[in-house]
């Protein structure tokens, strides 16, 4: 799937609207028709405008990315900002809701930059830039009150439901991330669910390989210290705020977190 950033006159207004909704924490209507992106290229332009404004006005940098192999139906690529990226061990993760929707993922951490260049990166070059991996949870949310009525470009412009990222313990090796594992969820010390987890792209690094070259083609890149998540092992899970959450990732480890003030 070939997509290029396609800036358009309404991109800055779309970005401002989405930032305002993000900061208020209140989902609103679809983007106004006059600034609504009409293509995936325009949607990615809104993402870049959002990142530019957040950096310039709030010093809120891109700390991570979500990515998956694109399909004819959709494209999943979006920056995740430092303001929404937290470490589980740091204490309760702030939330505005009583129920938090999460996706269990693995976050690959870059130890080296992968900047824009003319030639494609090989899988081996990208592997060499990865310094490690962590257990992770993507926190989901949407700036539209009725996302089912939004177009795919609008959803992409809104960062494909990303609300934030929780980073857990490091795992032994980024090269040993499995394509499947059993996920066990406990709430308040009581086991409530067990899932036969499967990565949607089979190869967990596939989305990372694609992302590095997608950004390269746009004149962008990945930077040391950034994390990349590439797909949920169990779709989404709804967990309560103000209770201790424990998620066991097969043999890889355990992520413990509590949502709430």
mmCIF file with all atom_site columns, N, CA and C in Angstrom, residues 143-176:
data_model
loop_
_atom_site.group_PDB
_atom_site.id
_atom_site.type_symbol
_atom_site.label_atom_id
_atom_site.label_alt_id
_atom_site.label_comp_id
_atom_site.label_asym_id
_atom_site.label_entity_id
_atom_site.label_seq_id
_atom_site.pdbx_PDB_ins_code
_atom_site.Cartn_x
_atom_site.Cartn_y
_atom_site.Cartn_z
_atom_site.occupancy
_atom_site.B_iso_or_equiv
_atom_site.pdbx_formal_charge
_atom_site.auth_seq_id
_atom_site.auth_comp_id
_atom_site.auth_asym_id
_atom_site.auth_atom_id
_atom_site.pdbx_PDB_model_num
ATOM 1   N N  . UNK A 1 143 ? -11.716 10.374  20.000 1.00 0.00 ? 143 UNK A N  1
ATOM 2   C CA . UNK A 1 143 ? -12.183 11.754  20.134 1.00 0.00 ? 143 UNK A CA 1
ATOM 3   C C  . UNK A 1 143 ? -13.566 11.951  19.526 1.00 0.00 ? 143 UNK A C  1
ATOM 4   N N  . UNK A 1 144 ? -14.127 10.918  18.866 1.00 0.00 ? 144 UNK A N  1
ATOM 5   C CA . UNK A 1 144 ? -15.461 11.021  18.279 1.00 0.00 ? 144 UNK A CA 1
ATOM 6   C C  . UNK A 1 144 ? -16.470 10.277  19.157 1.00 0.00 ? 144 UNK A C  1
ATOM 7   N N  . UNK A 1 145 ? -17.592 10.918  19.422 1.00 0.00 ? 145 UNK A N  1
ATOM 8   C CA . UNK A 1 145 ? -18.619 10.281  20.249 1.00 0.00 ? 145 UNK A CA 1
ATOM 9   C C  . UNK A 1 145 ? -19.236 9.076   19.556 1.00 0.00 ? 145 UNK A C  1
ATOM 10  N N  . UNK A 1 146 ? -19.286 9.100   18.220 1.00 0.00 ? 146 UNK A N  1
ATOM 11  C CA . UNK A 1 146 ? -19.852 7.986   17.447 1.00 0.00 ? 146 UNK A CA 1
ATOM 12  C C  . UNK A 1 146 ? -18.836 7.548   16.396 1.00 0.00 ? 146 UNK A C  1
ATOM 13  N N  . UNK A 1 147 ? -17.784 6.838   16.819 1.00 0.00 ? 147 UNK A N  1
ATOM 14  C CA . UNK A 1 147 ? -16.733 6.470   15.859 1.00 0.00 ? 147 UNK A CA 1
ATOM 15  C C  . UNK A 1 147 ? -17.226 5.585   14.729 1.00 0.00 ? 147 UNK A C  1
ATOM 16  N N  . UNK A 1 148 ? -18.339 4.873   14.959 1.00 0.00 ? 148 UNK A N  1
ATOM 17  C CA . UNK A 1 148 ? -18.856 4.015   13.891 1.00 0.00 ? 148 UNK A CA 1
ATOM 18  C C  . UNK A 1 148 ? -19.352 4.820   12.701 1.00 0.00 ? 148 UNK A C  1
ATOM 19  N N  . UNK A 1 149 ? -19.600 6.105   12.892 1.00 0.00 ? 149 UNK A N  1
ATOM 20  C CA . UNK A 1 149 ? -20.046 6.962   11.798 1.00 0.00 ? 149 UNK A CA 1
ATOM 21  C C  . UNK A 1 149 ? -18.896 7.732   11.145 1.00 0.00 ? 149 UNK A C  1
ATOM 22  N N  . UNK A 1 150 ? -17.702 7.623   11.716 1.00 0.00 ? 150 UNK A N  1
ATOM 23  C CA . UNK A 1 150 ? -16.549 8.330   11.158 1.00 0.00 ? 150 UNK A CA 1
ATOM 24  C C  . UNK A 1 150 ? -15.954 7.523   10.008 1.00 0.00 ? 150 UNK A C  1
ATOM 25  N N  . UNK A 1 151 ? -15.354 8.224   9.070  1.00 0.00 ? 151 UNK A N  1
ATOM 26  C CA . UNK A 1 151 ? -14.701 7.558   7.943  1.00 0.00 ? 151 UNK A CA 1
ATOM 27  C C  . UNK A 1 151 ? -13.346 7.010   8.381  1.00 0.00 ? 151 UNK A C  1
ATOM 28  N N  . UNK A 1 152 ? -12.778 6.099   7.577  1.00 0.00 ? 152 UNK A N  1
ATOM 29  C CA . UNK A 1 152 ? -11.458 5.579   7.893  1.00 0.00 ? 152 UNK A CA 1
ATOM 30  C C  . UNK A 1 152 ? -10.397 6.682   7.942  1.00 0.00 ? 152 UNK A C  1
ATOM 31  N N  . UNK A 1 153 ? -10.405 7.663   7.012  1.00 0.00 ? 153 UNK A N  1
ATOM 32  C CA . UNK A 1 153 ? -9.439  8.755   7.151  1.00 0.00 ? 153 UNK A CA 1
ATOM 33  C C  . UNK A 1 153 ? -9.604  9.543   8.456  1.00 0.00 ? 153 UNK A C  1
ATOM 34  N N  . UNK A 1 154 ? -10.838 9.731   8.913  1.00 0.00 ? 154 UNK A N  1
ATOM 35  C CA . UNK A 1 154 ? -11.037 10.437  10.184 1.00 0.00 ? 154 UNK A CA 1
ATOM 36  C C  . UNK A 1 154 ? -10.469 9.633   11.353 1.00 0.00 ? 154 UNK A C  1
ATOM 37  N N  . UNK A 1 155 ? -10.663 8.316   11.335 1.00 0.00 ? 155 UNK A N  1
ATOM 38  C CA . UNK A 1 155 ? -10.133 7.480   12.405 1.00 0.00 ? 155 UNK A CA 1
ATOM 39  C C  . UNK A 1 155 ? -8.611  7.483   12.396 1.00 0.00 ? 155 UNK A C  1
ATOM 40  N N  . UNK A 1 156 ? -8.025  7.447   11.206 1.00 0.00 ? 156 UNK A N  1
ATOM 41  C CA . UNK A 1 156 ? -6.572  7.504   11.111 1.00 0.00 ? 156 UNK A CA 1
ATOM 42  C C  . UNK A 1 156 ? -6.063  8.866   11.587 1.00 0.00 ? 156 UNK A C  1
ATOM 43  N N  . UNK A 1 157 ? -6.743  9.929   11.219 1.00 0.00 ? 157 UNK A N  1
ATOM 44  C CA . UNK A 1 157 ? -6.364  11.269  11.668 1.00 0.00 ? 157 UNK A CA 1
ATOM 45  C C  . UNK A 1 157 ? -6.394  11.354  13.191 1.00 0.00 ? 157 UNK A C  1
ATOM 46  N N  . UNK A 1 158 ? -7.326  10.620  13.802 1.00 0.00 ? 158 UNK A N  1
ATOM 47  C CA . UNK A 1 158 ? -7.477  10.607  15.256 1.00 0.00 ? 158 UNK A CA 1
ATOM 48  C C  . UNK A 1 158 ? -6.595  9.545   15.904 1.00 0.00 ? 158 UNK A C  1
ATOM 49  N N  . UNK A 1 159 ? -5.570  9.077   15.202 1.00 0.00 ? 159 UNK A N  1
ATOM 50  C CA . UNK A 1 159 ? -4.568  8.176   15.761 1.00 0.00 ? 159 UNK A CA 1
ATOM 51  C C  . UNK A 1 159 ? -5.111  6.774   16.042 1.00 0.00 ? 159 UNK A C  1
ATOM 52  N N  . UNK A 1 160 ? -6.138  6.359   15.310 1.00 0.00 ? 160 UNK A N  1
ATOM 53  C CA . UNK A 1 160 ? -6.652  4.986   15.374 1.00 0.00 ? 160 UNK A CA 1
ATOM 54  C C  . UNK A 1 160 ? -6.913  4.536   16.808 1.00 0.00 ? 160 UNK A C  1
ATOM 55  N N  . UNK A 1 161 ? -7.698  5.340   17.516 1.00 0.00 ? 161 UNK A N  1
ATOM 56  C CA . UNK A 1 161 ? -8.199  4.992   18.849 1.00 0.00 ? 161 UNK A CA 1
ATOM 57  C C  . UNK A 1 161 ? -7.135  5.019   19.942 1.00 0.00 ? 161 UNK A C  1
ATOM 58  N N  . UNK A 1 162 ? -5.939  5.535   19.671 1.00 0.00 ? 162 UNK A N  1
ATOM 59  C CA . UNK A 1 162 ? -4.925  5.522   20.722 1.00 0.00 ? 162 UNK A CA 1
ATOM 60  C C  . UNK A 1 162 ? -5.163  6.620   21.745 1.00 0.00 ? 162 UNK A C  1
ATOM 61  N N  . UNK A 1 163 ? -5.131  6.213   23.020 1.00 0.00 ? 163 UNK A N  1
ATOM 62  C CA . UNK A 1 163 ? -5.250  7.154   24.138 1.00 0.00 ? 163 UNK A CA 1
ATOM 63  C C  . UNK A 1 163 ? -3.939  7.243   24.911 1.00 0.00 ? 163 UNK A C  1
ATOM 64  N N  . UNK A 1 164 ? -3.141  6.190   24.833 1.00 0.00 ? 164 UNK A N  1
ATOM 65  C CA . UNK A 1 164 ? -1.872  6.213   25.547 1.00 0.00 ? 164 UNK A CA 1
ATOM 66  C C  . UNK A 1 164 ? -1.233  4.837   25.569 1.00 0.00 ? 164 UNK A C  1
ATOM 67  N N  . UNK A 1 165 ? -0.100  4.751   26.268 1.00 0.00 ? 165 UNK A N  1
ATOM 68  C CA . UNK A 1 165 ? 0.678   3.519   26.302 1.00 0.00 ? 165 UNK A CA 1
ATOM 69  C C  . UNK A 1 165 ? 1.236   3.319   27.706 1.00 0.00 ? 165 UNK A C  1
ATOM 70  N N  . UNK A 1 166 ? 1.035   2.115   28.237 1.00 0.00 ? 166 UNK A N  1
ATOM 71  C CA . UNK A 1 166 ? 1.609   1.728   29.527 1.00 0.00 ? 166 UNK A CA 1
ATOM 72  C C  . UNK A 1 166 ? 2.728   0.734   29.259 1.00 0.00 ? 166 UNK A C  1
ATOM 73  N N  . UNK A 1 167 ? 3.924   1.037   29.750 1.00 0.00 ? 167 UNK A N  1
ATOM 74  C CA . UNK A 1 167 ? 5.083   0.177   29.543 1.00 0.00 ? 167 UNK A CA 1
ATOM 75  C C  . UNK A 1 167 ? 5.373   -0.602  30.820 1.00 0.00 ? 167 UNK A C  1
ATOM 76  N N  . UNK A 1 168 ? 5.531   -1.909  30.665 1.00 0.00 ? 168 UNK A N  1
ATOM 77  C CA . UNK A 1 168 ? 5.831   -2.772  31.795 1.00 0.00 ? 168 UNK A CA 1
ATOM 78  C C  . UNK A 1 168 ? 7.262   -3.248  31.791 1.00 0.00 ? 168 UNK A C  1
ATOM 79  N N  . UNK A 1 169 ? 7.481   -4.408  32.373 1.00 0.00 ? 169 UNK A N  1
ATOM 80  C CA . UNK A 1 169 ? 8.831   -4.930  32.546 1.00 0.00 ? 169 UNK A CA 1
ATOM 81  C C  . UNK A 1 169 ? 9.470   -5.295  31.212 1.00 0.00 ? 169 UNK A C  1
ATOM 82  N N  . UNK A 1 170 ? 10.793  -5.197  31.179 1.00 0.00 ? 170 UNK A N  1
ATOM 83  C CA . UNK A 1 170 ? 11.537  -5.684  30.022 1.00 0.00 ? 170 UNK A CA 1
ATOM 84  C C  . UNK A 1 170 ? 11.437  -7.203  29.939 1.00 0.00 ? 170 UNK A C  1
ATOM 85  N N  . UNK A 1 171 ? 11.476  -7.712  28.723 1.00 0.00 ? 171 UNK A N  1
ATOM 86  C CA . UNK A 1 171 ? 11.507  -9.156  28.535 1.00 0.00 ? 171 UNK A CA 1
ATOM 87  C C  . UNK A 1 171 ? 12.923  -9.573  28.174 1.00 0.00 ? 171 UNK A C  1
ATOM 88  N N  . UNK A 1 172 ? 13.184  -10.871 28.233 1.00 0.00 ? 172 UNK A N  1
ATOM 89  C CA . UNK A 1 172 ? 14.558  -11.359 28.098 1.00 0.00 ? 172 UNK A CA 1
ATOM 90  C C  . UNK A 1 172 ? 15.184  -10.982 26.768 1.00 0.00 ? 172 UNK A C  1
ATOM 91  N N  . UNK A 1 173 ? 14.429  -11.085 25.667 1.00 0.00 ? 173 UNK A N  1
ATOM 92  C CA . UNK A 1 173 ? 15.003  -10.818 24.348 1.00 0.00 ? 173 UNK A CA 1
ATOM 93  C C  . UNK A 1 173 ? 13.923  -10.355 23.379 1.00 0.00 ? 173 UNK A C  1
ATOM 94  N N  . UNK A 1 174 ? 14.228  -9.293  22.644 1.00 0.00 ? 174 UNK A N  1
ATOM 95  C CA . UNK A 1 174 ? 13.287  -8.819  21.626 1.00 0.00 ? 174 UNK A CA 1
ATOM 96  C C  . UNK A 1 174 ? 13.166  -9.812  20.480 1.00 0.00 ? 174 UNK A C  1
ATOM 97  N N  . UNK A 1 175 ? 14.146  -10.696 20.340 1.00 0.00 ? 175 UNK A N  1
ATOM 98  C CA . UNK A 1 175 ? 14.112  -11.689 19.271 1.00 0.00 ? 175 UNK A CA 1
ATOM 99  C C  . UNK A 1 175 ? 13.308  -12.931 19.656 1.00 0.00 ? 175 UNK A C  1
ATOM 100 N N  . UNK A 1 176 ? 12.907  -12.996 20.927 1.00 0.00 ? 176 UNK A N  1
ATOM 101 C CA . UNK A 1 176 ? 12.199  -14.186 21.405 1.00 0.00 ? 176 UNK A CA 1
ATOM 102 C C  . UNK A 1 176 ? 10.711  -13.924 21.631 1.00 0.00 ? 176 UNK A C  1
#
